[in-house]
């Protein structure tokens, strides 16, 4: 897939317009709550600490990732809420989001270390980006998850 026709943009919470924030929250809910049938509160109070990566095609949000600083959920920075619009899946956009998240973490926090909570079915995907599973599978909002780390210990 060519990414030249997509607009990639990093913004802090304070830089997001009301419209952009609404679009992000609606996008995440459509995937994580409705599509995956996981009834949980997506607006978890952590967005205000995060950097937000949006990928737009024209005026449509097609990809998203949030980067959380260390000390908010884990001792290391963390990427999460990685999501891709259904029509754009299977074209490596998710991998590009992860790569951009890792790159931004290194720029902002001078760290390649990272901890994530990954849906169990995505273990191989995250392993391809240098993550490894630590601990056992656990239930998070009705979906099996595992904790994974990259380049170091928790």
Backbone as JSON, one array per atom type, in Angstrom:
{
  "sequence": "XXXXXXXXXXXXXXXXXXXXXXXXXXXXXXXXXXXXXXXXXXXXXXXXXXXXXXXXXXXXXXXXXXXXXXXXXXXXXXXXXXXXXXXXXXXXXXXXXXXXXXXXXXXXXXXXXXXXXXXXXXXXXXXXXXXXXXXXXXXXXXXXXXXXXXXXXX",
  "N": [[0.85, -1.19, 0.0], [0.51, 2.22, -0.77], [1.47, 5.04, 1.06], [1.45, 7.65, 0.53], [-0.81, 9.09, -0.07], [-1.99, 9.49, 2.33], [-2.52, 11.33, 5.33], [-0.43, 11.83, 7.94], [-0.34, 12.59, 11.34], [0.91, 13.86, 14.35], [-0.24, 14.8, 17.53], [-0.46, 16.48, 20.66], [-2.67, 16.03, 23.46], [-3.74, 18.53, 24.17], [-3.43, 19.89, 21.81], [-5.28, 18.83, 20.1], [-8.24, 19.45, 18.3], [-11.69, 20.0, 19.26], [-13.31, 18.69, 17.45], [-11.48, 16.83, 16.31], [-10.85, 15.28, 18.57], [-13.37, 14.2, 19.16], [-13.74, 12.71, 16.82], [-11.64, 10.83, 17.07], [-12.35, 9.47, 19.48], [-14.85, 8.42, 18.74], [-14.05, 6.78, 16.61], [-12.34, 4.92, 17.91], [-14.21, 3.75, 19.69], [-15.98, 2.6, 17.86], [-14.49, 0.49, 16.9], [-13.21, -0.9, 19.14], [-15.26, -1.19, 21.05], [-17.86, -1.57, 19.78], [-17.4, -3.16, 17.34], [-15.7, -5.21, 18.37], [-17.24, -6.07, 20.39], [-16.85, -5.48, 23.15], [-17.63, -4.35, 26.09], [-16.66, -1.65, 27.51], [-15.2, 1.22, 29.18], [-13.85, 3.32, 27.09], [-12.8, 5.92, 27.16], [-10.56, 6.49, 29.24], [-9.33, 8.3, 30.94], [-6.64, 8.67, 30.49], [-5.89, 9.75, 28.08], [-5.27, 12.47, 28.11], [-2.61, 12.64, 28.83], [-1.22, 11.71, 26.73], [0.39, 11.37, 23.48], [-1.02, 11.67, 20.28], [-1.49, 9.87, 17.38], [-2.77, 10.32, 14.28], [-4.1, 9.03, 11.27], [-5.12, 10.07, 8.28], [-7.32, 9.84, 5.48], [-8.25, 11.88, 3.12], [-10.97, 13.32, 4.61], [-11.37, 11.32, 6.39], [-10.79, 9.33, 9.18], [-8.47, 6.82, 9.27], [-6.57, 5.39, 10.61], [-5.08, 4.98, 13.86], [-3.22, 5.7, 16.84], [-2.12, 5.8, 20.23], [0.38, 7.26, 22.25], [1.77, 6.76, 25.29], [3.35, 8.31, 28.04], [6.06, 7.2, 30.2], [5.36, 5.94, 33.49], [2.64, 6.45, 33.72], [0.93, 4.29, 33.09], [2.64, 2.15, 32.89], [6.08, 1.47, 33.81], [7.62, 2.11, 31.69], [7.42, 3.9, 28.52], [4.4, 3.53, 26.54], [2.54, 2.13, 23.85], [-0.73, 2.18, 22.47], [-4.27, 1.48, 21.92], [-4.23, 1.04, 19.25], [-5.48, 1.19, 16.08], [-7.19, 0.41, 13.05], [-9.08, 1.34, 10.28], [-11.55, -0.79, 8.93], [-11.54, -1.26, 6.06], [-8.91, -0.71, 5.46], [-7.31, -2.55, 6.59], [-4.91, -5.27, 6.72], [-3.02, -4.33, 5.01], [-0.62, -3.5, 5.92], [-0.77, -1.13, 7.39], [-1.18, -1.12, 10.15], [1.3, -2.07, 11.08], [2.92, 0.04, 10.25], [1.91, 2.07, 11.85], [2.72, 1.14, 14.4], [5.53, 1.23, 14.07], [5.88, 4.02, 13.74], [4.98, 4.85, 16.24], [6.96, 3.73, 17.93], [9.2, 5.09, 16.98], [8.52, 7.77, 17.61], [8.41, 7.57, 20.38], [11.07, 7.11, 20.97], [12.13, 9.57, 20.12], [10.8, 11.44, 21.83], [11.13, 10.43, 24.46], [13.61, 9.34, 24.61], [13.9, 6.57, 24.52], [13.82, 3.15, 23.71], [12.64, 1.2, 25.04], [9.63, -0.42, 25.95], [6.35, -1.12, 27.16], [3.45, -3.01, 26.7], [-0.08, -3.76, 26.63], [-1.38, -6.33, 25.07], [-3.78, -7.66, 22.78], [-4.39, -11.1, 22.85], [-4.49, -12.55, 20.41], [-2.87, -11.06, 18.79], [-0.2, -11.5, 19.33], [1.9, -12.57, 17.66], [2.08, -10.53, 15.74], [3.01, -8.32, 17.3], [5.38, -9.44, 18.24], [6.82, -9.44, 15.89], [7.66, -6.87, 15.86], [9.54, -6.69, 17.77], [8.68, -7.12, 20.39], [8.14, -9.08, 23.39], [6.39, -11.66, 25.11], [5.45, -11.39, 28.5], [4.59, -12.95, 31.48], [1.28, -14.29, 32.16], [-1.72, -15.01, 30.23], [-4.42, -12.76, 30.53], [-7.69, -11.53, 31.4], [-9.01, -8.73, 29.89], [-11.45, -6.55, 29.88], [-13.17, -8.51, 28.82], [-11.7, -9.65, 26.77], [-9.01, -11.76, 25.88], [-5.77, -10.89, 26.93], [-2.22, -10.12, 26.87], [0.7, -9.13, 28.62], [3.37, -7.38, 27.19], [6.8, -6.75, 26.48], [9.42, -4.63, 25.23], [12.79, -4.48, 24.41], [13.99, -4.74, 27.08], [13.4, -4.88, 30.65], [10.45, -4.83, 32.74]],
  "CA": [[0.0, 0.0, 0.0], [1.25, 3.48, -0.74], [1.0, 5.89, 2.14], [1.62, 9.04, 0.11], [-2.1, 9.78, -0.1], [-2.49, 9.55, 3.69], [-1.96, 12.42, 6.13], [-0.02, 11.36, 9.26], [-0.2, 13.76, 12.2], [1.05, 13.7, 15.79], [-0.69, 15.94, 18.33], [-0.7, 16.25, 22.08], [-4.09, 16.15, 23.8], [-4.09, 19.95, 24.14], [-3.41, 20.36, 20.42], [-6.42, 18.27, 19.38], [-9.48, 20.24, 18.31], [-12.84, 19.24, 19.75], [-13.73, 17.82, 16.36], [-10.52, 15.72, 16.2], [-11.03, 14.41, 19.73], [-14.62, 13.47, 18.94], [-13.48, 11.74, 15.75], [-10.8, 9.77, 17.64], [-13.12, 8.67, 20.44], [-15.85, 7.7, 17.97], [-13.31, 5.76, 15.85], [-11.92, 3.86, 18.84], [-15.39, 3.05, 20.18], [-16.56, 1.78, 16.79], [-13.67, -0.72, 16.75], [-12.97, -1.65, 20.37], [-16.48, -1.47, 21.8], [-18.93, -2.11, 18.94], [-16.93, -4.26, 16.49], [-15.16, -6.31, 19.16], [-18.25, -6.4, 21.41], [-16.21, -5.4, 24.46], [-18.31, -3.22, 26.72], [-15.78, -1.02, 28.48], [-15.08, 2.66, 29.05], [-12.66, 3.64, 26.29], [-12.27, 7.19, 27.67], [-10.03, 6.0, 30.52], [-8.66, 9.35, 31.69], [-5.21, 8.72, 30.18], [-5.64, 10.45, 26.81], [-4.7, 13.81, 28.34], [-1.16, 12.52, 29.01], [-0.68, 11.01, 25.56], [0.54, 11.91, 22.13], [-2.0, 10.97, 19.46], [-1.14, 9.77, 15.97], [-3.92, 10.06, 13.42], [-3.83, 8.82, 9.85], [-6.34, 10.5, 7.58], [-7.45, 9.82, 4.02], [-9.2, 12.97, 2.94], [-11.47, 13.7, 5.94], [-11.74, 10.09, 7.09], [-9.77, 8.74, 10.04], [-8.29, 5.43, 8.86], [-5.65, 4.75, 11.52], [-4.88, 5.74, 15.1], [-2.38, 5.13, 17.9], [-1.74, 6.76, 21.26], [1.66, 7.02, 22.91], [1.68, 7.17, 26.68], [4.67, 8.42, 28.68], [6.32, 6.29, 31.32], [4.83, 6.34, 34.78], [1.19, 6.62, 33.72], [0.38, 2.93, 33.21], [3.8, 1.28, 33.07], [7.33, 2.18, 34.09], [8.16, 2.52, 30.39], [6.38, 4.4, 27.62], [3.52, 2.48, 26.02], [1.64, 2.46, 22.74], [-1.98, 1.47, 22.62], [-5.45, 1.9, 21.17], [-3.85, 0.97, 17.84], [-6.68, 0.8, 15.36], [-7.19, 0.65, 11.61], [-10.39, 1.21, 9.66], [-11.66, -2.14, 8.35], [-11.14, -1.3, 4.64], [-7.48, -0.47, 5.35], [-6.6, -3.64, 7.28], [-4.24, -6.24, 5.86], [-2.18, -3.6, 4.06], [0.56, -3.06, 6.7], [-0.95, 0.14, 8.07], [-0.97, -1.36, 11.58], [2.75, -2.13, 11.3], [3.45, 1.4, 10.1], [1.52, 2.79, 13.07], [3.62, 0.7, 15.48], [6.86, 1.79, 13.79], [5.83, 5.45, 14.04], [4.89, 4.97, 17.7], [8.28, 3.44, 18.49], [10.08, 6.19, 16.59], [8.15, 8.95, 18.4], [8.81, 7.3, 21.77], [12.52, 7.33, 21.05], [12.35, 11.01, 20.0], [10.3, 12.17, 23.0], [11.53, 9.88, 25.75], [14.95, 8.74, 24.45], [13.79, 5.19, 24.98], [13.24, 2.12, 22.85], [11.93, 0.27, 25.92], [8.2, -0.19, 25.92], [5.48, -2.15, 27.7], [2.1, -2.9, 26.15], [-1.09, -4.77, 26.89], [-1.76, -6.73, 23.71], [-4.76, -8.73, 22.63], [-3.65, -12.36, 22.69], [-4.39, -12.98, 19.01], [-1.89, -10.21, 18.1], [1.15, -11.77, 19.84], [2.87, -12.68, 16.55], [2.22, -9.19, 15.17], [3.89, -7.51, 18.15], [6.71, -10.07, 18.24], [7.53, -9.0, 14.68], [8.15, -5.52, 16.15], [10.53, -6.77, 18.84], [8.09, -7.33, 21.72], [8.05, -10.47, 23.86], [5.38, -11.86, 26.14], [5.84, -11.65, 29.89], [3.42, -13.29, 32.27], [0.21, -15.14, 31.66], [-2.87, -14.39, 29.6], [-5.41, -12.26, 31.48], [-8.89, -10.96, 30.79], [-9.18, -7.28, 29.98], [-12.71, -6.16, 29.24], [-13.75, -9.64, 28.1], [-10.83, -10.09, 25.68], [-7.73, -12.23, 26.39], [-4.62, -10.01, 26.7], [-0.93, -10.45, 27.48], [1.63, -8.02, 28.75], [4.54, -7.59, 26.35], [7.82, -5.72, 26.63], [10.38, -4.48, 24.14], [14.1, -3.96, 24.81], [14.3, -4.58, 28.49], [12.51, -5.41, 31.68], [9.4, -3.92, 33.19]],
  "C": [[0.88, 1.24, 0.0], [0.62, 4.37, 0.32], [1.1, 7.36, 1.77], [0.3, 9.8, 0.09], [-2.75, 9.86, 1.29], [-1.79, 10.68, 4.44], [-1.72, 11.91, 7.56], [0.23, 12.58, 10.13], [-0.13, 13.37, 13.68], [0.54, 14.96, 16.48], [-0.79, 15.52, 19.79], [-2.21, 16.42, 22.31], [-4.55, 17.61, 23.66], [-4.13, 20.51, 22.72], [-4.6, 19.85, 19.6], [-7.6, 19.24, 19.44], [-10.6, 19.38, 18.9], [-13.31, 18.24, 18.69], [-12.8, 16.61, 16.24], [-10.67, 14.75, 17.36], [-12.29, 13.58, 19.59], [-14.42, 12.37, 17.9], [-12.67, 10.55, 16.27], [-11.6, 8.87, 18.56], [-14.19, 7.84, 19.73], [-15.21, 6.53, 17.21], [-12.94, 4.59, 16.76], [-13.12, 3.06, 19.34], [-15.99, 2.15, 19.11], [-15.79, 0.47, 16.63], [-13.63, -1.53, 18.04], [-14.23, -2.0, 21.15], [-17.52, -2.17, 20.92], [-18.45, -3.33, 18.15], [-16.48, -5.47, 17.31], [-16.1, -6.73, 20.3], [-17.64, -6.49, 22.81], [-16.75, -4.16, 25.16], [-17.44, -2.67, 27.84], [-15.72, 0.47, 28.21], [-13.77, 2.99, 28.36], [-12.0, 4.93, 26.79], [-11.81, 6.95, 29.11], [-9.3, 7.05, 31.35], [-7.18, 9.51, 31.37], [-4.89, 9.5, 28.91], [-4.96, 11.8, 27.01], [-3.19, 13.79, 28.52], [-0.45, 12.07, 27.74], [-0.44, 11.91, 24.36], [-0.35, 11.04, 21.25], [-1.58, 11.04, 18.0], [-2.41, 9.44, 15.19], [-3.43, 9.91, 11.98], [-5.14, 9.06, 9.13], [-6.22, 10.24, 6.08], [-8.6, 10.77, 3.73], [-9.68, 13.39, 4.34], [-11.84, 12.5, 6.78], [-10.55, 9.58, 7.9], [-9.67, 7.26, 9.7], [-7.33, 4.67, 9.77], [-5.37, 5.63, 12.72], [-3.96, 4.95, 16.04], [-2.18, 6.21, 18.96], [-0.46, 6.29, 21.92], [1.59, 7.61, 24.3], [3.08, 7.25, 27.29], [4.83, 7.41, 29.81], [5.7, 6.85, 32.59], [3.32, 6.53, 34.82], [0.46, 5.28, 33.82], [1.49, 1.93, 33.51], [5.01, 2.13, 33.42], [7.99, 2.7, 32.82], [7.06, 3.23, 29.6], [5.56, 3.22, 27.08], [2.75, 3.0, 24.83], [0.37, 1.65, 22.95], [-3.09, 2.07, 21.78], [-5.15, 1.92, 19.66], [-5.04, 0.42, 17.06], [-6.61, 1.25, 13.9], [-8.6, 0.42, 11.09], [-10.44, -0.1, 8.86], [-11.18, -2.21, 6.9], [-9.64, -1.14, 4.44], [-6.66, -1.56, 6.04], [-5.97, -4.59, 6.28], [-3.32, -5.61, 4.84], [-0.98, -2.97, 4.75], [0.41, -1.72, 7.39], [-0.74, -0.01, 9.58], [0.51, -1.41, 11.91], [3.38, -0.75, 11.2], [3.09, 2.26, 11.31], [2.46, 2.43, 14.22], [5.01, 1.3, 15.28], [6.92, 3.28, 14.12], [5.75, 5.7, 15.55], [6.22, 4.74, 18.38], [9.25, 4.58, 18.2], [9.79, 7.45, 17.43], [8.53, 8.78, 19.85], [10.3, 7.55, 21.96], [12.83, 8.83, 20.99], [11.97, 11.75, 21.29], [10.93, 11.72, 24.31], [12.91, 9.24, 25.73], [14.95, 7.28, 24.9], [13.2, 4.31, 23.89], [12.51, 1.08, 23.7], [10.46, 0.63, 25.91], [7.48, -1.38, 26.52], [4.1, -1.93, 27.11], [1.21, -3.99, 26.71], [-1.67, -5.13, 25.53], [-2.86, -7.78, 23.73], [-4.01, -10.0, 22.23], [-3.48, -12.75, 21.22], [-3.37, -12.17, 18.22], [-0.45, -10.44, 18.57], [2.17, -11.81, 18.71], [3.13, -11.32, 15.89], [3.2, -8.36, 15.99], [5.29, -8.12, 18.27], [7.51, -9.65, 17.01], [8.08, -7.58, 14.82], [9.08, -5.51, 17.37], [9.98, -6.93, 20.25], [8.15, -8.81, 22.08], [7.06, -10.53, 25.01], [6.04, -12.03, 27.5], [4.56, -11.95, 30.66], [2.41, -14.13, 31.52], [-0.88, -14.32, 30.98], [-3.84, -13.95, 30.69], [-6.58, -11.66, 30.71], [-8.88, -9.45, 30.99], [-10.42, -6.93, 29.18], [-13.3, -7.25, 28.37], [-12.93, -10.17, 26.95], [-9.51, -10.56, 26.27], [-6.58, -11.31, 25.95], [-3.37, -10.61, 27.31], [-0.12, -9.17, 27.62], [2.86, -8.36, 27.93], [5.52, -6.44, 26.58], [8.75, -5.74, 25.42], [11.65, -3.87, 24.71], [14.26, -3.73, 26.3], [13.28, -5.21, 29.39], [11.46, -4.38, 32.02], [9.96, -2.88, 34.12]]
}
